[in-house]
GROMACS .gro file of C-alpha atoms in nm:
model
  262
    1MET     CA    1   1.816   1.278  -2.313
    2GLU     CA    2   1.785   0.917  -2.428
    3LEU     CA    3   1.887   0.599  -2.246
    4THR     CA    4   1.840   0.231  -2.320
    5VAL     CA    5   1.676   0.019  -2.052
    6ASN     CA    6   1.595  -0.349  -2.109
    7GLY     CA    7   1.681  -0.302  -2.475
    8ALA     CA    8   1.426  -0.025  -2.531
    9ARG     CA    9   1.485   0.344  -2.584
   10VAL     CA   10   1.380   0.563  -2.291
   11TYR     CA   11   1.325   0.936  -2.311
   12ALA     CA   12   1.398   1.159  -2.013
   13ALA     CA   13   1.355   1.536  -2.005
   14THR     CA   14   1.636   1.716  -1.824
   15GLY     CA   15   1.463   2.043  -1.743
   16GLY     CA   16   1.637   2.247  -2.009
   17ARG     CA   17   1.988   2.185  -1.874
   18ASN     CA   18   2.254   1.934  -1.965
   19PHE     CA   19   2.245   1.630  -1.740
   20ASP     CA   20   2.533   1.628  -1.491
   21PRO     CA   21   2.561   1.305  -1.289
   22ASP     CA   22   2.792   1.476  -1.041
   23LEU     CA   23   2.502   1.690  -0.915
   24PRO     CA   24   2.224   1.554  -0.692
   25VAL     CA   25   1.987   1.369  -0.925
   26ILE     CA   26   1.607   1.361  -0.912
   27VAL     CA   27   1.403   1.108  -1.111
   28PHE     CA   28   1.043   1.211  -1.178
   29LEU     CA   29   0.783   0.936  -1.238
   30HIS     CA   30   0.447   1.019  -1.395
   31GLY     CA   31   0.105   0.869  -1.331
   32ALA     CA   32  -0.118   0.632  -1.528
   33GLY     CA   33  -0.155   0.722  -1.893
   34LEU     CA   34   0.055   1.036  -1.861
   35ASP     CA   35   0.413   1.128  -1.954
   36HIS     CA   36   0.708   1.346  -1.855
   37THR     CA   37   0.533   1.670  -1.948
   38VAL     CA   38   0.334   1.675  -1.622
   39TRP     CA   39   0.664   1.752  -1.446
   40ALA     CA   40   0.755   2.052  -1.663
   41LEU     CA   41   0.764   2.310  -1.383
   42PRO     CA   42   0.942   2.103  -1.112
   43ALA     CA   43   1.188   1.956  -1.361
   44ARG     CA   44   1.286   2.297  -1.491
   45TYR     CA   45   1.309   2.450  -1.142
   46PHE     CA   46   1.536   2.183  -0.995
   47ALA     CA   47   1.750   2.162  -1.309
   48HIS     CA   48   1.823   2.533  -1.267
   49HIS     CA   49   1.888   2.505  -0.892
   50ASP     CA   50   2.191   2.282  -0.848
   51CYS     CA   51   2.032   1.948  -0.939
   52SER     CA   52   2.016   1.723  -1.242
   53VAL     CA   53   1.678   1.580  -1.337
   54LEU     CA   54   1.543   1.287  -1.534
   55ALA     CA   55   1.171   1.332  -1.596
   56VAL     CA   56   1.115   1.000  -1.766
   57ASP     CA   57   0.854   0.858  -1.997
   58LEU     CA   58   0.787   0.508  -1.866
   59PRO     CA   59   0.796   0.229  -2.128
   60GLY     CA   60   0.515   0.263  -2.381
   61HIS     CA   61   0.444   0.623  -2.279
   62GLY     CA   62   0.536   0.950  -2.444
   63ARG     CA   63   0.859   0.914  -2.640
   64SER     CA   64   0.974   0.589  -2.479
   65GLU     CA   65   0.967   0.258  -2.659
   66GLY     CA   66   0.859  -0.082  -2.532
   67ALA     CA   67   0.550  -0.238  -2.384
   68PRO     CA   68   0.400  -0.084  -2.070
   69LEU     CA   69   0.511  -0.244  -1.745
   70THR     CA   70   0.234  -0.448  -1.590
   71SER     CA   71   0.304  -0.422  -1.217
   72ILE     CA   72   0.419  -0.160  -0.971
   73GLU     CA   73   0.702  -0.390  -0.864
   74ALA     CA   74   0.824  -0.409  -1.225
   75MET     CA   75   0.820  -0.030  -1.243
   76ALA     CA   76   1.025  -0.005  -0.924
   77ASP     CA   77   1.281  -0.253  -1.059
   78TRP     CA   78   1.287  -0.062  -1.388
   79VAL     CA   79   1.384   0.255  -1.198
   80VAL     CA   80   1.689   0.075  -1.059
   81LYS     CA   81   1.788  -0.036  -1.410
   82LEU     CA   82   1.746   0.323  -1.525
   83LEU     CA   83   1.987   0.436  -1.252
   84ASP     CA   84   2.230   0.167  -1.361
   85GLU     CA   85   2.215   0.279  -1.724
   86ALA     CA   86   2.274   0.639  -1.621
   87ALA     CA   87   2.568   0.529  -1.402
   88LEU     CA   88   2.400   0.665  -1.090
   89GLY     CA   89   2.452   0.520  -0.747
   90ARG     CA   90   2.162   0.699  -0.580
   91ALA     CA   91   1.890   0.945  -0.670
   92ALA     CA   92   1.588   1.112  -0.519
   93LEU     CA   93   1.254   0.993  -0.654
   94ALA     CA   94   0.941   1.201  -0.703
   95GLY     CA   95   0.628   1.022  -0.820
   96HIS     CA   96   0.268   1.112  -0.885
   97SER     CA   97  -0.014   0.858  -0.844
   98MET     CA   98   0.106   0.537  -1.016
   99GLY     CA   99   0.454   0.689  -1.020
  100ALA     CA  100   0.426   0.747  -0.646
  101LEU     CA  101   0.357   0.378  -0.586
  102ALA     CA  102   0.658   0.287  -0.800
  103ALA     CA  103   0.877   0.533  -0.609
  104LEU     CA  104   0.756   0.399  -0.274
  105ASP     CA  105   0.811   0.037  -0.376
  106CYS     CA  106   1.158   0.122  -0.504
  107ALA     CA  107   1.251   0.296  -0.180
  108GLY     CA  108   1.117   0.004   0.023
  109ARG     CA  109   1.299  -0.271  -0.171
  110HIS     CA  110   1.602  -0.086  -0.308
  111GLY     CA  111   1.668   0.160  -0.029
  112ASP     CA  112   2.041   0.181  -0.096
  113ARG     CA  113   1.965   0.347  -0.432
  114VAL     CA  114   1.724   0.614  -0.303
  115ARG     CA  115   1.830   0.924  -0.108
  116ALA     CA  116   1.484   1.086  -0.068
  117VAL     CA  117   1.127   1.031  -0.187
  118ALA     CA  118   0.835   1.263  -0.262
  119LEU     CA  119   0.498   1.097  -0.315
  120MET     CA  120   0.216   1.300  -0.469
  121GLY     CA  121  -0.138   1.164  -0.469
  122ALA     CA  122  -0.046   0.835  -0.301
  123ALA     CA  123  -0.242   0.590  -0.089
  124PRO     CA  124  -0.180   0.242   0.057
  125LYS     CA  125  -0.419   0.100  -0.200
  126MET     CA  126  -0.537   0.249  -0.529
  127PRO     CA  127  -0.847   0.054  -0.633
  128VAL     CA  128  -0.976   0.154  -0.975
  129HIS     CA  129  -1.349   0.182  -1.041
  130PRO     CA  130  -1.472  -0.112  -1.255
  131ASP     CA  131  -1.630   0.126  -1.506
  132LEU     CA  132  -1.297   0.300  -1.560
  133LEU     CA  133  -1.111  -0.031  -1.593
  134ALA     CA  134  -1.367  -0.161  -1.842
  135ALA     CA  135  -1.353   0.155  -2.051
  136ALA     CA  136  -0.974   0.148  -2.054
  137GLU     CA  137  -0.970  -0.219  -2.155
  138ALA     CA  138  -1.203  -0.141  -2.445
  139ASN     CA  139  -0.994   0.164  -2.544
  140ASP     CA  140  -1.314   0.362  -2.499
  141PRO     CA  141  -1.268   0.744  -2.481
  142LEU     CA  142  -1.500   0.731  -2.181
  143ALA     CA  143  -1.192   0.628  -1.979
  144PHE     CA  144  -1.029   0.965  -2.048
  145GLU     CA  145  -1.345   1.150  -1.951
  146LEU     CA  146  -1.379   0.957  -1.625
  147MET     CA  147  -1.015   1.009  -1.531
  148THR     CA  148  -1.026   1.383  -1.585
  149SER     CA  149  -1.364   1.423  -1.417
  150TRP     CA  150  -1.263   1.227  -1.108
  151GLY     CA  151  -0.901   1.340  -1.112
  152PHE     CA  152  -0.947   1.716  -1.108
  153GLY     CA  153  -1.075   1.907  -0.809
  154PRO     CA  154  -1.271   2.230  -0.805
  155SER     CA  155  -1.003   2.440  -0.972
  156GLY     CA  156  -1.011   2.205  -1.270
  157HIS     CA  157  -1.387   2.190  -1.298
  158PHE     CA  158  -1.458   2.559  -1.255
  159GLY     CA  159  -1.196   2.739  -1.459
  160GLY     CA  160  -0.919   2.783  -1.204
  161ALA     CA  161  -0.626   2.748  -1.445
  162ARG     CA  162  -0.325   2.963  -1.352
  163MET     CA  163  -0.249   3.036  -1.718
  164PRO     CA  164  -0.508   3.262  -1.885
  165GLY     CA  165  -0.691   3.089  -2.169
  166SER     CA  166  -0.589   2.737  -2.073
  167TRP     CA  167  -0.830   2.455  -1.992
  168MET     CA  168  -0.700   2.207  -1.739
  169MET     CA  169  -0.951   1.928  -1.791
  170GLY     CA  170  -0.937   1.957  -2.168
  171GLY     CA  171  -0.559   1.952  -2.158
  172GLY     CA  172  -0.557   1.651  -1.927
  173GLU     CA  173  -0.797   1.461  -2.152
  174ARG     CA  174  -0.593   1.546  -2.461
  175LEU     CA  175  -0.277   1.415  -2.293
  176LEU     CA  176  -0.448   1.084  -2.220
  177GLN     CA  177  -0.575   1.060  -2.578
  178ARG     CA  178  -0.216   1.047  -2.703
  179ILE     CA  179  -0.130   0.713  -2.546
  180PRO     CA  180  -0.134   0.389  -2.752
  181ASP     CA  181  -0.420   0.143  -2.707
  182GLY     CA  182  -0.379  -0.082  -2.404
  183VAL     CA  183  -0.138   0.140  -2.212
  184LEU     CA  184  -0.392   0.303  -1.983
  185HIS     CA  185  -0.550  -0.032  -1.901
  186ALA     CA  186  -0.209  -0.179  -1.816
  187ASP     CA  187  -0.134   0.116  -1.588
  188LEU     CA  188  -0.468   0.113  -1.410
  189SER     CA  189  -0.456  -0.265  -1.368
  190ALA     CA  190  -0.112  -0.235  -1.207
  191CYS     CA  191  -0.242   0.024  -0.961
  192ASN     CA  192  -0.553  -0.181  -0.888
  193ALA     CA  193  -0.353  -0.498  -0.816
  194TYR     CA  194  -0.075  -0.351  -0.605
  195GLN     CA  195  -0.082  -0.464  -0.242
  196GLY     CA  196   0.273  -0.385  -0.131
  197ALA     CA  197   0.252  -0.022  -0.024
  198MET     CA  198   0.239  -0.073   0.353
  199ALA     CA  199   0.519  -0.332   0.349
  200ALA     CA  200   0.731  -0.095   0.141
  201ALA     CA  201   0.647   0.193   0.373
  202GLU     CA  202   0.773   0.001   0.675
  203ASN     CA  203   1.110  -0.050   0.504
  204VAL     CA  204   1.171   0.309   0.395
  205THR     CA  205   1.472   0.460   0.570
  206CYS     CA  206   1.533   0.776   0.364
  207PRO     CA  207   1.356   1.111   0.409
  208LEU     CA  208   1.004   1.092   0.266
  209LEU     CA  209   0.732   1.346   0.191
  210ILE     CA  210   0.369   1.281   0.100
  211VAL     CA  211   0.178   1.558  -0.078
  212MET     CA  212  -0.199   1.532  -0.070
  213GLY     CA  213  -0.489   1.727  -0.217
  214ASP     CA  214  -0.760   1.786   0.038
  215GLN     CA  215  -1.031   1.723  -0.226
  216ASP     CA  216  -0.864   1.429  -0.399
  217LYS     CA  217  -1.128   1.171  -0.494
  218MET     CA  218  -0.883   0.914  -0.631
  219THR     CA  219  -0.640   0.897  -0.339
  220PRO     CA  220  -0.815   1.077  -0.051
  221ALA     CA  221  -0.599   1.263   0.197
  222ARG     CA  222  -0.716   1.036   0.479
  223ALA     CA  223  -0.566   0.742   0.289
  224GLY     CA  224  -0.238   0.924   0.233
  225ALA     CA  225  -0.224   0.992   0.606
  226LYS     CA  226  -0.206   0.616   0.666
  227LEU     CA  227   0.120   0.605   0.473
  228VAL     CA  228   0.254   0.897   0.673
  229ALA     CA  229   0.176   0.711   0.994
  230ALA     CA  230   0.355   0.399   0.869
  231ILE     CA  231   0.684   0.571   0.786
  232ALA     CA  232   0.908   0.693   1.065
  233GLY     CA  233   0.980   1.063   1.027
  234ALA     CA  234   0.763   1.107   0.717
  235GLN     CA  235   0.650   1.459   0.638
  236GLN     CA  236   0.317   1.557   0.488
  237VAL     CA  237   0.182   1.858   0.301
  238THR     CA  238  -0.188   1.898   0.228
  239ILE     CA  239  -0.280   2.140  -0.050
  240PRO     CA  240  -0.618   2.311   0.002
  241ALA     CA  241  -0.889   2.311  -0.266
  242CYS     CA  242  -0.694   2.058  -0.470
  243GLY     CA  243  -0.779   1.728  -0.634
  244HIS     CA  244  -0.563   1.442  -0.758
  245MET     CA  245  -0.407   1.628  -1.052
  246MET     CA  246  -0.218   1.864  -0.822
  247LEU     CA  247   0.070   1.931  -1.062
  248ALA     CA  248  -0.177   2.096  -1.300
  249GLU     CA  249  -0.425   2.237  -1.047
  250LYS     CA  250  -0.181   2.382  -0.795
  251PRO     CA  251   0.159   2.397  -0.968
  252ASP     CA  252   0.317   2.656  -0.739
  253GLU     CA  253   0.201   2.486  -0.420
  254SER     CA  254   0.316   2.148  -0.555
  255LEU     CA  255   0.660   2.288  -0.632
  256ASP     CA  256   0.685   2.452  -0.290
  257ALA     CA  257   0.610   2.116  -0.130
  258LEU     CA  258   0.874   1.936  -0.338
  259LYS     CA  259   1.134   2.197  -0.243
  260THR     CA  260   1.109   2.089   0.122
  261ILE     CA  261   1.264   1.749   0.053
  262LEU     CA  262   1.426   1.732  -0.291
   0.00000   0.00000   0.00000
């Protein structure tokens, strides 16, 4: 499915079903340097279980046009414009990593447009290691290696892929290699600079779930727990033996967690 937001073409996968705005809608938001394909399993599941889905490519990513957005706040506002273009009053938001910050900020500042939120791999702050930022700014392939090495937990490093013959870390690195120069640096800089998570958390009024990997090095579970404590009624799910890239490492457990709120 294609939409136009801010004058640029936006691609959104619909999970293999025609988009029906009369069904409950879920918008899936990917992390830094990634695209809609990370949501393949959840998007397809919910699209075939009485929901409509928009697994979007953010501007400058995947099949979407335009320059990458340079702040988490801009991403949150962009989500509202996406809803407007799709003629949607409200939707549930599911975000991973950078996408989780955008979903949280959107729910905190545009609560009337959000019916539920699922945050995967989220923390109040997401500082980015200077070596990773420098490599991304230089468009150095080292950035892809660092992200996959730090992002995947034990199942990624030691051959724990659910699909025989697949290589999680290699696949993750190849996905990052597809992005245009400058996009990863813009994404990581936005995460590094964002300071609004706790203020947004205090303003969230819809049901909210935080999914954490117990071996996540990028957004440790103890940091995610701070968000849980800041949001009245927030739920949490911690996935054992899982790093930051939970959608690839633990796809079934990630989907089971999302089912509890979306």
